[in-house]
PDB file of C-alpha atoms in Angstrom:
ATOM      1  CA  MET A   4     -25.985  -2.633   9.072  1.00 70.00           C
ATOM      2  CA  ALA A   5     -24.132  -0.202  11.268  1.00 73.00           C
ATOM      3  CA  GLY A   6     -25.697   3.130  12.172  1.00 84.00           C
ATOM      4  CA  GLN A   7     -24.681   6.549  10.664  1.00 88.00           C
ATOM      5  CA  ALA A   8     -22.719   7.611  13.853  1.00 92.00           C
ATOM      6  CA  HIS A   9     -20.614   4.418  13.555  1.00 91.00           C
ATOM      7  CA  TYR A  10     -19.756   5.196   9.946  1.00 91.00           C
ATOM      8  CA  GLU A  11     -18.919   8.926  10.872  1.00 92.00           C
ATOM      9  CA  GLU A  12     -16.609   7.674  13.679  1.00 92.00           C
ATOM     10  CA  LEU A  13     -14.979   5.209  11.308  1.00 90.00           C
ATOM     11  CA  ALA A  14     -14.357   7.983   8.809  1.00 90.00           C
ATOM     12  CA  ARG A  15     -12.742  10.180  11.587  1.00 92.00           C
ATOM     13  CA  GLN A  16     -10.650   7.330  12.812  1.00 91.00           C
ATOM     14  CA  LEU A  17      -9.437   6.547   9.154  1.00 90.00           C
ATOM     15  CA  SER A  18      -8.618  10.100   8.463  1.00 89.00           C
ATOM     16  CA  ALA A  19      -6.401  10.183  11.569  1.00 89.00           C
ATOM     17  CA  ILE A  20      -4.591   6.962  10.589  1.00 89.00           C
ATOM     18  CA  GLY A  21      -2.174   9.269   8.718  1.00 88.00           C
ATOM     19  CA  ALA A  22      -0.125   9.647  11.907  1.00 90.00           C
ATOM     20  CA  VAL A  23       0.510   5.857  11.798  1.00 90.00           C
ATOM     21  CA  ASN A  24       1.626   5.993   8.111  1.00 88.00           C
ATOM     22  CA  ARG A  25       3.931   8.868   8.794  1.00 90.00           C
ATOM     23  CA  GLU A  26       5.568   7.054  11.580  1.00 92.00           C
ATOM     24  CA  ILE A  27       6.040   4.012   9.327  1.00 91.00           C
ATOM     25  CA  ALA A  28       7.475   6.245   6.756  1.00 90.00           C
ATOM     26  CA  ARG A  29       9.971   7.747   9.156  1.00 92.00           C
ATOM     27  CA  MET A  30      11.334   4.213   9.957  1.00 91.00           C
ATOM     28  CA  LEU A  31      11.923   3.430   6.305  1.00 91.00           C
ATOM     29  CA  PRO A  32      15.595   3.263   5.200  1.00 90.00           C
ATOM     30  CA  TYR A  33      16.676   6.719   3.651  1.00 89.00           C
ATOM     31  CA  GLU A  34      17.300   5.022   0.193  1.00 92.00           C
ATOM     32  CA  CYS A  35      13.835   3.494   0.196  1.00 93.00           C
ATOM     33  CA  PRO A  36      11.065   6.141   0.443  1.00 92.00           C
ATOM     34  CA  GLY A  37       7.359   5.220   0.784  1.00 92.00           C
ATOM     35  CA  GLY A  38       6.734   4.769  -3.033  1.00 93.00           C
ATOM     36  CA  SER A  39       9.708   2.495  -3.400  1.00 95.00           C
ATOM     37  CA  ALA A  40       8.845   0.483  -0.352  1.00 96.00           C
ATOM     38  CA  GLY A  41       5.241   0.104  -1.820  1.00 94.00           C
ATOM     39  CA  VAL A  42       6.724  -1.311  -5.165  1.00 96.00           C
ATOM     40  CA  LEU A  43       8.847  -3.764  -3.358  1.00 97.00           C
ATOM     41  CA  THR A  44       6.465  -4.970  -0.897  1.00 96.00           C
ATOM     42  CA  LEU A  45       3.729  -5.478  -3.639  1.00 96.00           C
ATOM     43  CA  LEU A  46       6.248  -7.426  -5.792  1.00 97.00           C
ATOM     44  CA  GLY A  47       7.239  -9.382  -2.742  1.00 96.00           C
ATOM     45  CA  ARG A  48       3.556 -10.233  -1.886  1.00 94.00           C
ATOM     46  CA  HIS A  49       2.284 -10.822  -5.488  1.00 95.00           C
ATOM     47  CA  GLY A  50       5.363 -11.857  -7.392  1.00 95.00           C
ATOM     48  CA  GLU A  51       6.410 -10.542 -10.783  1.00 94.00           C
ATOM     49  CA  MET A  52       3.883  -8.368 -12.703  1.00 95.00           C
ATOM     50  CA  ARG A  53       3.525  -5.875 -15.373  1.00 93.00           C
ATOM     51  CA  MET A  54       3.837  -2.220 -14.651  1.00 91.00           C
ATOM     52  CA  SER A  55       0.112  -1.568 -15.353  1.00 91.00           C
ATOM     53  CA  LYS A  56      -0.884  -4.077 -12.705  1.00 93.00           C
ATOM     54  CA  LEU A  57       1.549  -2.506 -10.257  1.00 94.00           C
ATOM     55  CA  ALA A  58       0.108   0.833 -10.956  1.00 92.00           C
ATOM     56  CA  GLU A  59      -3.385  -0.531 -10.287  1.00 91.00           C
ATOM     57  CA  LEU A  60      -2.373  -2.124  -6.979  1.00 91.00           C
ATOM     58  CA  LEU A  61      -0.634   1.128  -5.893  1.00 91.00           C
ATOM     59  CA  SER A  62      -3.746   3.082  -6.943  1.00 88.00           C
ATOM     60  CA  VAL A  63      -1.555   5.604  -8.842  1.00 90.00           C
ATOM     61  CA  ASP A  64      -1.100   6.505 -12.433  1.00 92.00           C
ATOM     62  CA  MET A  65       1.568   5.065 -14.733  1.00 92.00           C
ATOM     63  CA  SER A  66       3.875   8.178 -14.446  1.00 93.00           C
ATOM     64  CA  VAL A  67       4.010   7.924 -10.720  1.00 94.00           C
ATOM     65  CA  THR A  68       4.577   4.152 -10.912  1.00 94.00           C
ATOM     66  CA  SER A  69       7.221   4.636 -13.572  1.00 94.00           C
ATOM     67  CA  ARG A  70       9.176   6.880 -11.156  1.00 95.00           C
ATOM     68  CA  HIS A  71       8.951   4.572  -8.401  1.00 96.00           C
ATOM     69  CA  VAL A  72      10.022   1.568 -10.581  1.00 96.00           C
ATOM     70  CA  ALA A  73      12.957   3.610 -11.958  1.00 96.00           C
ATOM     71  CA  HIS A  74      14.075   4.414  -8.408  1.00 96.00           C
ATOM     72  CA  VAL A  75      14.181   0.727  -7.207  1.00 97.00           C
ATOM     73  CA  ALA A  76      15.642  -0.498 -10.572  1.00 97.00           C
ATOM     74  CA  GLU A  77      18.461   1.923 -10.336  1.00 97.00           C
ATOM     75  CA  ARG A  78      19.378   0.378  -6.940  1.00 97.00           C
ATOM     76  CA  GLY A  79      19.389  -3.167  -8.389  1.00 97.00           C
ATOM     77  CA  TRP A  80      16.263  -4.105  -6.405  1.00 98.00           C
ATOM     78  CA  ILE A  81      14.139  -5.124  -9.347  1.00 97.00           C
ATOM     79  CA  GLU A  82      14.697  -6.263 -12.764  1.00 96.00           C
ATOM     80  CA  ARG A  83      12.599  -5.425 -15.828  1.00 93.00           C
ATOM     81  CA  LEU A  84      12.345  -8.454 -18.122  1.00 92.00           C
ATOM     82  CA  PRO A  85      10.625  -8.738 -21.539  1.00 89.00           C
ATOM     83  CA  ASP A  86       7.082 -10.164 -21.041  1.00 84.00           C
ATOM     84  CA  PRO A  87       6.977 -13.432 -22.971  1.00 85.00           C
ATOM     85  CA  ALA A  88       3.290 -12.949 -23.793  1.00 84.00           C
ATOM     86  CA  ASP A  89       3.937  -9.409 -25.358  1.00 82.00           C
ATOM     87  CA  ARG A  90       7.608  -8.472 -26.077  1.00 77.00           C
ATOM     88  CA  ARG A  91       6.605  -4.772 -26.048  1.00 81.00           C
ATOM     89  CA  SER A  92       5.750  -4.946 -22.431  1.00 83.00           C
ATOM     90  CA  ARG A  93       7.863  -5.530 -19.350  1.00 87.00           C
ATOM     91  CA  VAL A  94       7.533  -7.722 -16.415  1.00 94.00           C
ATOM     92  CA  LEU A  95       8.950  -6.566 -13.030  1.00 96.00           C
ATOM     93  CA  ARG A  96      10.619  -8.985 -10.644  1.00 96.00           C
ATOM     94  CA  LEU A  97      12.499  -8.647  -7.320  1.00 97.00           C
ATOM     95  CA  THR A  98      16.271  -9.318  -7.337  1.00 97.00           C
ATOM     96  CA  PRO A  99      17.854 -11.169  -4.426  1.00 97.00           C
ATOM     97  CA  GLU A 100      18.923  -7.632  -3.198  1.00 97.00           C
ATOM     98  CA  GLY A 101      15.329  -6.508  -3.512  1.00 97.00           C
ATOM     99  CA  ARG A 102      14.116  -9.428  -1.519  1.00 97.00           C
ATOM    100  CA  ALA A 103      16.647  -8.508   1.230  1.00 96.00           C
ATOM    101  CA  VAL A 104      15.180  -5.074   1.242  1.00 96.00           C
ATOM    102  CA  VAL A 105      11.637  -6.433   1.529  1.00 96.00           C
ATOM    103  CA  THR A 106      12.853  -8.564   4.485  1.00 96.00           C
ATOM    104  CA  GLU A 107      14.347  -5.579   6.147  1.00 95.00           C
ATOM    105  CA  LEU A 108      11.194  -3.474   5.575  1.00 95.00           C
ATOM    106  CA  TYR A 109       9.058  -6.198   7.195  1.00 95.00           C
ATOM    107  CA  ARG A 110      11.444  -6.462  10.089  1.00 95.00           C
ATOM    108  CA  ARG A 111      11.350  -2.693  10.685  1.00 95.00           C
ATOM    109  CA  THR A 112       7.510  -2.538  10.396  1.00 94.00           C
ATOM    110  CA  SER A 113       7.104  -5.493  12.751  1.00 95.00           C
ATOM    111  CA  ARG A 114       9.302  -4.050  15.344  1.00 95.00           C
ATOM    112  CA  LEU A 115       7.556  -0.781  15.286  1.00 95.00           C
ATOM    113  CA  MET A 116       4.184  -2.496  15.613  1.00 95.00           C
ATOM    114  CA  ALA A 117       5.379  -4.625  18.443  1.00 96.00           C
ATOM    115  CA  ALA A 118       6.673  -1.542  20.242  1.00 96.00           C
ATOM    116  CA  ARG A 119       3.617   0.610  19.588  1.00 96.00           C
ATOM    117  CA  LEU A 120       1.104  -2.217  20.396  1.00 96.00           C
ATOM    118  CA  SER A 121       2.969  -3.734  23.325  1.00 97.00           C
ATOM    119  CA  ASP A 122       0.004  -3.256  25.661  1.00 97.00           C
ATOM    120  CA  TRP A 123      -2.448  -5.060  23.142  1.00 97.00           C
ATOM    121  CA  SER A 124      -3.207  -8.652  23.383  1.00 97.00           C
ATOM    122  CA  ASP A 125      -2.479 -11.069  20.544  1.00 96.00           C
ATOM    123  CA  ASP A 126      -6.192 -11.486  20.132  1.00 97.00           C
ATOM    124  CA  GLU A 127      -6.624  -7.668  19.774  1.00 97.00           C
ATOM    125  CA  VAL A 128      -3.819  -7.422  17.212  1.00 97.00           C
ATOM    126  CA  GLY A 129      -5.181 -10.409  15.268  1.00 96.00           C
ATOM    127  CA  GLN A 130      -8.720  -8.906  15.319  1.00 97.00           C
ATOM    128  CA  LEU A 131      -7.411  -5.512  13.976  1.00 95.00           C
ATOM    129  CA  ALA A 132      -5.468  -7.292  11.244  1.00 95.00           C
ATOM    130  CA  ARG A 133      -8.565  -9.371  10.206  1.00 96.00           C
ATOM    131  CA  LEU A 134     -10.890  -6.282  10.306  1.00 95.00           C
ATOM    132  CA  LEU A 135      -8.481  -4.074   8.248  1.00 92.00           C
ATOM    133  CA  GLY A 136      -8.013  -6.857   5.822  1.00 91.00           C
ATOM    134  CA  ARG A 137     -11.845  -7.159   5.538  1.00 93.00           C
ATOM    135  CA  LEU A 138     -12.043  -3.321   5.108  1.00 92.00           C
ATOM    136  CA  ARG A 139      -9.559  -3.447   2.299  1.00 86.00           C
ATOM    137  CA  GLU A 140     -11.410  -6.255   0.563  1.00 88.00           C
ATOM    138  CA  SER A 141     -14.651  -4.321   0.822  1.00 89.00           C
ATOM    139  CA  PHE A 142     -12.985  -1.489  -1.141  1.00 84.00           C
ATOM    140  CA  ASP A 143     -11.523  -3.877  -3.748  1.00 79.00           C
ATOM    141  CA  ALA A 144     -15.180  -4.712  -4.719  1.00 68.00           C
ATOM    142  CA  PRO A 145     -16.660  -2.505  -7.506  1.00 68.00           C
ATOM    143  CA  ALA A 146     -17.707   0.868  -6.113  1.00 64.00           C
ATOM    144  CA  PRO A 147     -21.415   1.728  -5.951  1.00 68.00           C
ATOM    145  CA  PRO A 148     -22.603   4.265  -8.415  1.00 70.00           C
ATOM    146  CA  ARG A 149     -21.953   7.829  -7.520  1.00 70.00           C
ATOM    147  CA  THR A 150     -25.011   9.755  -6.324  1.00 70.00           C
ATOM    148  CA  PRO A 151     -25.220  13.388  -7.496  1.00 71.00           C
ATOM    149  CA  ALA A 152     -24.586  16.101  -4.922  1.00 68.00           C
ATOM    150  CA  PRO A 153     -27.710  17.791  -3.686  1.00 70.00           C
ATOM    151  CA  PRO A 154     -28.430  21.047  -5.424  1.00 70.00           C
ATOM    152  CA  THR A 155     -27.139  24.105  -3.762  1.00 68.00           C
ATOM    153  CA  ARG A 156     -29.427  26.993  -2.852  1.00 68.00           C
ATOM    154  CA  THR A 157     -28.476  30.450  -4.051  1.00 63.00           C
ATOM    155  CA  SER A 158     -29.737  33.564  -2.456  1.00 60.00           C
ATOM    156  CA  VAL A 159     -31.033  36.321  -4.576  1.00 56.00           C
TER     157      VAL A 159
END
């Protein structure tokens, strides 16, 4: 197990990763903001799914998911179909136009990464991708129980 100093440094680095996310967001097409890009890329990666599953993968509540889904549906990038298992529910699926947008998002992201990481070796990029994937998987596991905060002392 890593030492406390390593975990603290990891936390600092992860909090600073926002700069990377902001630059990725800046290169998205104007008509496809981050939430919409998230919907499209998850449908591209996982295939059709219910809105509840999409909300879980996005880690946002249903109202936020619903707004993102409405945005991409208005542009014709997804279709909402009746779920054969439960007609009250809808299944979300990429349209051919949506697949083209996903392809463009991946192209732009890959180009940005190639430019920013041009001085990295293929092994370094591969190692980072593997480690980030492993980190994400570690957070997909059930969270350990919360420990209560230490009591605060009050002065009298």
